[in-house]
Amino acid sequence: MNRILYSLAIALICGTSIACTEQVSSNQFNNNQPTSRPSTITDTISVEGEKQKITLNLYNKPDLNFTTYVPANRFVDQTVSSGEGTAVWFYALQPNGKINKNVYVQFFFPGEKLTWKEAKQRLVAPKGLFAINKWQVVNSSQAKEDLYPWAKEKIVFRQQGNSNIVGVLFIGEYNGQAFWAVQHYPAEFGDGFEPLASKMFKYLQLRR
């Protein structure tokens, strides 16, 4: 039980430490995509009531078990892998080109075989990811209208203390194997970030 939690803690540390062994790439994404998915697509987001058309690039790396589309020139990806699992972050880029590590989407694929219910138990356990990060559950839902096709449960959270960090974690399951996806951001970034981040969840495809 503690092995996967240790892995998560290491992954979170690696997200903010240059001393960790990691694979960091720019916002130029791998073009080795399946023929069934074009390298770029366009979509529309709504920001403060205004519709905006955006371009998204296919994110497809052979050593990862998912593909998705990522808003072009908006994120930098980072992958940390071990025998305990694989974490992939998409950190938001600020207008000046700098990375904001408080604003990200993360996908985590445990190395251990877990059902989504087992994954949830570990995430919200006294020494689980929510406790480590001081994430307080605001509400949760298993209603289909609140979920993506791959998701089993949605958990809305906010960080305890003086932080204004909020977010949502979706627990998914593919071929009996659990994974989860997180949006994490300061509350004041929500209007601009959430519409972009949700596209990565919308276009997520699992494989293997």
PDB file of C-alpha atoms in Angstrom:
ATOM      1  CA  MET A   1       0.000   0.000   0.000  1.00  0.00           C
ATOM      2  CA  ASN A   2       2.755   2.430   0.896  1.00  0.00           C
ATOM      3  CA  ARG A   3       4.785   1.695  -2.250  1.00  0.00           C
ATOM      4  CA  ILE A   4       2.507   3.585  -4.610  1.00  0.00           C
ATOM      5  CA  LEU A   5       2.150   6.461  -2.155  1.00  0.00           C
ATOM      6  CA  TYR A   6       5.927   6.707  -1.972  1.00  0.00           C
ATOM      7  CA  SER A   7       6.035   6.820  -5.753  1.00  0.00           C
ATOM      8  CA  LEU A   8       3.486   9.615  -5.821  1.00  0.00           C
ATOM      9  CA  ALA A   9       5.443  11.622  -3.283  1.00  0.00           C
ATOM     10  CA  ILE A  10       8.632  11.224  -5.332  1.00  0.00           C
ATOM     11  CA  ALA A  11       6.778  12.240  -8.477  1.00  0.00           C
ATOM     12  CA  LEU A  12       5.454  15.365  -6.806  1.00  0.00           C
ATOM     13  CA  ILE A  13       8.932  16.262  -5.565  1.00  0.00           C
ATOM     14  CA  CYS A  14      10.378  15.711  -9.021  1.00  0.00           C
ATOM     15  CA  GLY A  15       7.839  18.135 -10.387  1.00  0.00           C
ATOM     16  CA  THR A  16       9.642  20.969  -8.612  1.00  0.00           C
ATOM     17  CA  SER A  17      13.228  19.712  -8.385  1.00  0.00           C
ATOM     18  CA  ILE A  18      15.892  19.869 -11.082  1.00  0.00           C
ATOM     19  CA  ALA A  19      17.841  17.147  -9.276  1.00  0.00           C
ATOM     20  CA  CYS A  20      15.365  14.431 -10.244  1.00  0.00           C
ATOM     21  CA  THR A  21      15.890  12.233 -13.276  1.00  0.00           C
ATOM     22  CA  GLU A  22      13.170  13.245 -15.672  1.00  0.00           C
ATOM     23  CA  GLN A  23      12.221  13.565 -19.302  1.00  0.00           C
ATOM     24  CA  VAL A  24      11.399  17.183 -20.065  1.00  0.00           C
ATOM     25  CA  SER A  25      10.353  18.383 -23.479  1.00  0.00           C
ATOM     26  CA  SER A  26       9.188  21.681 -24.878  1.00  0.00           C
ATOM     27  CA  ASN A  27       5.708  22.396 -26.145  1.00  0.00           C
ATOM     28  CA  GLN A  28       6.687  20.857 -29.484  1.00  0.00           C
ATOM     29  CA  PHE A  29       4.965  17.503 -29.316  1.00  0.00           C
ATOM     30  CA  ASN A  30       5.906  14.104 -30.728  1.00  0.00           C
ATOM     31  CA  ASN A  31       4.449  13.614 -34.193  1.00  0.00           C
ATOM     32  CA  ASN A  32       4.722   9.814 -34.234  1.00  0.00           C
ATOM     33  CA  GLN A  33       0.958   9.543 -34.087  1.00  0.00           C
ATOM     34  CA  PRO A  34      -1.474   6.814 -35.112  1.00  0.00           C
ATOM     35  CA  THR A  35      -2.893   7.348 -38.582  1.00  0.00           C
ATOM     36  CA  SER A  36      -6.368   7.521 -37.044  1.00  0.00           C
ATOM     37  CA  ARG A  37      -5.533  10.757 -35.217  1.00  0.00           C
ATOM     38  CA  PRO A  38      -4.411  13.855 -37.128  1.00  0.00           C
ATOM     39  CA  SER A  39      -1.379  15.759 -35.873  1.00  0.00           C
ATOM     40  CA  THR A  40      -3.397  18.936 -35.252  1.00  0.00           C
ATOM     41  CA  ILE A  41      -7.048  19.792 -34.749  1.00  0.00           C
ATOM     42  CA  THR A  42      -9.048  22.918 -33.956  1.00  0.00           C
ATOM     43  CA  ASP A  43     -11.683  23.363 -31.278  1.00  0.00           C
ATOM     44  CA  THR A  44     -13.510  26.148 -29.477  1.00  0.00           C
ATOM     45  CA  ILE A  45     -13.314  27.217 -25.851  1.00  0.00           C
ATOM     46  CA  SER A  46     -15.358  29.739 -23.906  1.00  0.00           C
ATOM     47  CA  VAL A  47     -13.418  32.174 -21.709  1.00  0.00           C
ATOM     48  CA  GLU A  48     -15.499  34.587 -19.648  1.00  0.00           C
ATOM     49  CA  GLY A  49     -18.382  34.122 -22.062  1.00  0.00           C
ATOM     50  CA  GLU A  50     -16.338  34.721 -25.208  1.00  0.00           C
ATOM     51  CA  LYS A  51     -15.798  31.972 -27.766  1.00  0.00           C
ATOM     52  CA  GLN A  52     -12.222  31.409 -28.914  1.00  0.00           C
ATOM     53  CA  LYS A  53     -10.933  29.017 -31.549  1.00  0.00           C
ATOM     54  CA  ILE A  54      -7.757  27.170 -30.573  1.00  0.00           C
ATOM     55  CA  THR A  55      -5.331  24.758 -32.212  1.00  0.00           C
ATOM     56  CA  LEU A  56      -4.390  21.547 -30.432  1.00  0.00           C
ATOM     57  CA  ASN A  57      -1.398  19.298 -31.141  1.00  0.00           C
ATOM     58  CA  LEU A  58      -1.463  15.535 -30.848  1.00  0.00           C
ATOM     59  CA  TYR A  59       0.525  14.272 -27.864  1.00  0.00           C
ATOM     60  CA  ASN A  60       1.654  10.740 -28.624  1.00  0.00           C
ATOM     61  CA  LYS A  61       4.750   9.072 -27.209  1.00  0.00           C
ATOM     62  CA  PRO A  62       5.306   5.349 -27.857  1.00  0.00           C
ATOM     63  CA  ASP A  63       6.399   4.621 -24.287  1.00  0.00           C
ATOM     64  CA  LEU A  64       3.205   6.066 -22.786  1.00  0.00           C
ATOM     65  CA  ASN A  65      -0.142   4.302 -22.716  1.00  0.00           C
ATOM     66  CA  PHE A  66      -2.269   7.251 -23.761  1.00  0.00           C
ATOM     67  CA  THR A  67      -2.616   9.906 -26.410  1.00  0.00           C
ATOM     68  CA  THR A  68      -4.453  13.203 -26.255  1.00  0.00           C
ATOM     69  CA  TYR A  69      -4.559  16.656 -27.786  1.00  0.00           C
ATOM     70  CA  VAL A  70      -2.858  19.579 -26.053  1.00  0.00           C
ATOM     71  CA  PRO A  71      -3.552  23.283 -26.719  1.00  0.00           C
ATOM     72  CA  ALA A  72      -0.682  24.543 -28.869  1.00  0.00           C
ATOM     73  CA  ASN A  73       1.981  26.744 -27.258  1.00  0.00           C
ATOM     74  CA  ARG A  74       0.210  26.690 -23.886  1.00  0.00           C
ATOM     75  CA  PHE A  75       1.900  23.826 -22.005  1.00  0.00           C
ATOM     76  CA  VAL A  76       5.234  22.095 -21.395  1.00  0.00           C
ATOM     77  CA  ASP A  77       5.206  18.383 -20.652  1.00  0.00           C
ATOM     78  CA  GLN A  78       7.301  16.470 -18.124  1.00  0.00           C
ATOM     79  CA  THR A  79       7.384  12.723 -17.475  1.00  0.00           C
ATOM     80  CA  VAL A  80       8.685  10.905 -14.404  1.00  0.00           C
ATOM     81  CA  SER A  81       8.691   7.096 -14.479  1.00  0.00           C
ATOM     82  CA  SER A  82       9.712   4.318 -12.106  1.00  0.00           C
ATOM     83  CA  GLY A  83       8.650   0.791 -11.331  1.00  0.00           C
ATOM     84  CA  GLU A  84       5.878   2.283  -9.208  1.00  0.00           C
ATOM     85  CA  GLY A  85       4.200   4.103 -12.064  1.00  0.00           C
ATOM     86  CA  THR A  86       4.370   6.938 -14.557  1.00  0.00           C
ATOM     87  CA  ALA A  87       3.374  10.559 -13.969  1.00  0.00           C
ATOM     88  CA  VAL A  88       2.984  12.980 -16.869  1.00  0.00           C
ATOM     89  CA  TRP A  89       2.559  16.696 -16.178  1.00  0.00           C
ATOM     90  CA  PHE A  90       1.479  19.420 -18.553  1.00  0.00           C
ATOM     91  CA  TYR A  91       2.566  22.682 -16.942  1.00  0.00           C
ATOM     92  CA  ALA A  92       0.953  25.908 -18.095  1.00  0.00           C
ATOM     93  CA  LEU A  93       3.086  28.534 -19.788  1.00  0.00           C
ATOM     94  CA  GLN A  94       2.707  32.130 -18.657  1.00  0.00           C
ATOM     95  CA  PRO A  95       2.532  34.954 -21.235  1.00  0.00           C
ATOM     96  CA  ASN A  96       6.266  35.592 -20.677  1.00  0.00           C
ATOM     97  CA  GLY A  97       7.049  31.982 -21.577  1.00  0.00           C
ATOM     98  CA  LYS A  98       7.892  30.870 -18.047  1.00  0.00           C
ATOM     99  CA  ILE A  99       6.431  27.691 -16.573  1.00  0.00           C
ATOM    100  CA  ASN A 100       3.897  28.012 -13.763  1.00  0.00           C
ATOM    101  CA  LYS A 101       4.189  24.812 -11.721  1.00  0.00           C
ATOM    102  CA  ASN A 102       1.068  25.630  -9.716  1.00  0.00           C
ATOM    103  CA  VAL A 103      -1.010  25.348 -12.888  1.00  0.00           C
ATOM    104  CA  TYR A 104      -0.997  21.910 -14.444  1.00  0.00           C
ATOM    105  CA  VAL A 105      -2.728  18.834 -15.732  1.00  0.00           C
ATOM    106  CA  GLN A 106      -1.322  15.515 -14.542  1.00  0.00           C
ATOM    107  CA  PHE A 107      -1.955  11.925 -15.571  1.00  0.00           C
ATOM    108  CA  PHE A 108      -0.756   9.128 -13.299  1.00  0.00           C
ATOM    109  CA  PHE A 109      -0.624   5.448 -14.256  1.00  0.00           C
ATOM    110  CA  PRO A 110       0.231   3.157 -11.318  1.00  0.00           C
ATOM    111  CA  GLY A 111       2.677   0.348 -11.928  1.00  0.00           C
ATOM    112  CA  GLU A 112       0.656  -1.807  -9.557  1.00  0.00           C
ATOM    113  CA  LYS A 113      -2.551  -3.456 -10.713  1.00  0.00           C
ATOM    114  CA  LEU A 114      -5.437  -1.568  -9.120  1.00  0.00           C
ATOM    115  CA  THR A 115      -9.141  -1.257  -9.777  1.00  0.00           C
ATOM    116  CA  TRP A 116     -10.534   2.251  -9.693  1.00  0.00           C
ATOM    117  CA  LYS A 117     -12.183   1.602  -6.328  1.00  0.00           C
ATOM    118  CA  GLU A 118      -8.879   0.412  -4.866  1.00  0.00           C
ATOM    119  CA  ALA A 119      -7.186   3.492  -6.293  1.00  0.00           C
ATOM    120  CA  LYS A 120      -9.756   5.763  -4.666  1.00  0.00           C
ATOM    121  CA  GLN A 121      -9.244   4.103  -1.289  1.00  0.00           C
ATOM    122  CA  ARG A 122      -5.522   4.785  -1.481  1.00  0.00           C
ATOM    123  CA  LEU A 123      -5.889   8.328  -2.749  1.00  0.00           C
ATOM    124  CA  VAL A 124      -8.115   9.403   0.148  1.00  0.00           C
ATOM    125  CA  ALA A 125      -6.481   7.216   2.826  1.00  0.00           C
ATOM    126  CA  PRO A 126      -4.946   8.941   5.899  1.00  0.00           C
ATOM    127  CA  LYS A 127      -1.492   8.772   4.267  1.00  0.00           C
ATOM    128  CA  GLY A 128      -2.713   9.007   0.682  1.00  0.00           C
ATOM    129  CA  LEU A 129      -2.178  11.634  -1.993  1.00  0.00           C
ATOM    130  CA  PHE A 130      -4.941  13.897  -0.700  1.00  0.00           C
ATOM    131  CA  ALA A 131      -3.475  13.883   2.810  1.00  0.00           C
ATOM    132  CA  ILE A 132       0.091  14.446   1.554  1.00  0.00           C
ATOM    133  CA  ASN A 133      -0.982  17.462  -0.497  1.00  0.00           C
ATOM    134  CA  LYS A 134      -3.519  18.693   2.057  1.00  0.00           C
ATOM    135  CA  TRP A 135      -6.274  18.418  -0.509  1.00  0.00           C
ATOM    136  CA  GLN A 136      -9.716  18.584   1.070  1.00  0.00           C
ATOM    137  CA  VAL A 137     -12.578  16.908  -0.778  1.00  0.00           C
ATOM    138  CA  VAL A 138     -15.259  19.466  -1.627  1.00  0.00           C
ATOM    139  CA  ASN A 139     -17.569  17.037  -3.407  1.00  0.00           C
ATOM    140  CA  SER A 140     -17.498  13.944  -5.566  1.00  0.00           C
ATOM    141  CA  SER A 141     -19.714  12.434  -8.226  1.00  0.00           C
ATOM    142  CA  GLN A 142     -20.163   9.208 -10.163  1.00  0.00           C
ATOM    143  CA  ALA A 143     -22.989  10.640 -12.281  1.00  0.00           C
ATOM    144  CA  LYS A 144     -22.397  10.113 -16.000  1.00  0.00           C
ATOM    145  CA  GLU A 145     -23.161  13.729 -16.826  1.00  0.00           C
ATOM    146  CA  ASP A 146     -20.206  14.795 -14.640  1.00  0.00           C
ATOM    147  CA  LEU A 147     -17.732  12.341 -16.155  1.00  0.00           C
ATOM    148  CA  TYR A 148     -15.684  11.735 -19.265  1.00  0.00           C
ATOM    149  CA  PRO A 149     -16.229   8.363 -21.000  1.00  0.00           C
ATOM    150  CA  TRP A 150     -13.081   6.935 -19.397  1.00  0.00           C
ATOM    151  CA  ALA A 151     -13.789   8.249 -15.877  1.00  0.00           C
ATOM    152  CA  LYS A 152     -15.464   6.443 -12.983  1.00  0.00           C
ATOM    153  CA  GLU A 153     -15.525   9.234 -10.401  1.00  0.00           C
ATOM    154  CA  LYS A 154     -14.899  12.956 -10.178  1.00  0.00           C
ATOM    155  CA  ILE A 155     -13.481  14.467  -6.980  1.00  0.00           C
ATOM    156  CA  VAL A 156     -13.380  18.237  -6.546  1.00  0.00           C
ATOM    157  CA  PHE A 157     -10.821  19.453  -4.016  1.00  0.00           C
ATOM    158  CA  ARG A 158      -9.212  22.488  -2.530  1.00  0.00           C
ATOM    159  CA  GLN A 159      -5.933  22.776  -0.661  1.00  0.00           C
ATOM    160  CA  GLN A 160      -6.232  23.388   3.061  1.00  0.00           C
ATOM    161  CA  GLY A 161      -4.629  26.344   4.791  1.00  0.00           C
ATOM    162  CA  ASN A 162      -3.961  29.751   3.311  1.00  0.00           C
ATOM    163  CA  SER A 163      -3.495  28.417  -0.214  1.00  0.00           C
ATOM    164  CA  ASN A 164      -6.015  29.283  -2.911  1.00  0.00           C
ATOM    165  CA  ILE A 165      -5.258  26.082  -4.831  1.00  0.00           C
ATOM    166  CA  VAL A 166      -8.277  24.208  -6.165  1.00  0.00           C
ATOM    167  CA  GLY A 167      -8.727  21.398  -8.621  1.00  0.00           C
ATOM    168  CA  VAL A 168     -10.407  18.225  -9.719  1.00  0.00           C
ATOM    169  CA  LEU A 169      -9.255  14.616  -9.888  1.00  0.00           C
ATOM    170  CA  PHE A 170     -10.881  12.066 -12.166  1.00  0.00           C
ATOM    171  CA  ILE A 171     -10.323   8.388 -11.412  1.00  0.00           C
ATOM    172  CA  GLY A 172     -10.418   6.293 -14.559  1.00  0.00           C
ATOM    173  CA  GLU A 173     -10.127   2.636 -15.438  1.00  0.00           C
ATOM    174  CA  TYR A 174      -9.009   0.968 -18.663  1.00  0.00           C
ATOM    175  CA  ASN A 175      -8.972  -2.809 -19.131  1.00  0.00           C
ATOM    176  CA  GLY A 176      -9.328  -3.211 -15.372  1.00  0.00           C
ATOM    177  CA  GLN A 177      -6.392  -0.919 -14.562  1.00  0.00           C
ATOM    178  CA  ALA A 178      -6.914   2.320 -12.660  1.00  0.00           C
ATOM    179  CA  PHE A 179      -5.326   5.674 -13.423  1.00  0.00           C
ATOM    180  CA  TRP A 180      -6.147   9.247 -12.536  1.00  0.00           C
ATOM    181  CA  ALA A 181      -6.057  12.685 -14.064  1.00  0.00           C
ATOM    182  CA  VAL A 182      -5.743  15.974 -12.185  1.00  0.00           C
ATOM    183  CA  GLN A 183      -6.360  19.649 -12.874  1.00  0.00           C
ATOM    184  CA  HIS A 184      -4.521  21.822 -10.310  1.00  0.00           C
ATOM    185  CA  TYR A 185      -4.534  25.626 -10.271  1.00  0.00           C
ATOM    186  CA  PRO A 186      -5.009  28.755  -8.156  1.00  0.00           C
ATOM    187  CA  ALA A 187      -8.684  29.670  -8.076  1.00  0.00           C
ATOM    188  CA  GLU A 188      -8.139  32.937  -9.942  1.00  0.00           C
ATOM    189  CA  PHE A 189      -6.737  31.006 -12.932  1.00  0.00           C
ATOM    190  CA  GLY A 190      -9.861  28.896 -13.328  1.00  0.00           C
ATOM    191  CA  ASP A 191     -11.632  30.860 -16.072  1.00  0.00           C
ATOM    192  CA  GLY A 192      -8.635  30.738 -18.387  1.00  0.00           C
ATOM    193  CA  PHE A 193      -7.080  27.402 -17.456  1.00  0.00           C
ATOM    194  CA  GLU A 194      -9.997  25.021 -17.010  1.00  0.00           C
ATOM    195  CA  PRO A 195     -11.344  25.321 -20.585  1.00  0.00           C
ATOM    196  CA  LEU A 196      -7.878  24.488 -21.949  1.00  0.00           C
ATOM    197  CA  ALA A 197      -7.210  21.675 -19.492  1.00  0.00           C
ATOM    198  CA  SER A 198     -10.573  20.055 -20.137  1.00  0.00           C
ATOM    199  CA  LYS A 199      -9.628  19.532 -23.790  1.00  0.00           C
ATOM    200  CA  MET A 200      -6.861  17.148 -22.726  1.00  0.00           C
ATOM    201  CA  PHE A 201      -9.432  15.093 -20.836  1.00  0.00           C
ATOM    202  CA  LYS A 202     -11.959  15.287 -23.659  1.00  0.00           C
ATOM    203  CA  TYR A 203      -9.526  13.893 -26.227  1.00  0.00           C
ATOM    204  CA  LEU A 204      -7.826  11.325 -24.002  1.00  0.00           C
ATOM    205  CA  GLN A 205      -7.446   7.871 -25.563  1.00  0.00           C
ATOM    206  CA  LEU A 206      -6.006   4.890 -23.715  1.00  0.00           C
ATOM    207  CA  ARG A 207      -4.020   2.029 -25.178  1.00  0.00           C
ATOM    208  CA  ARG A 208      -2.318  -1.210 -24.040  1.00  0.00           C
TER     209      ARG A 208
END
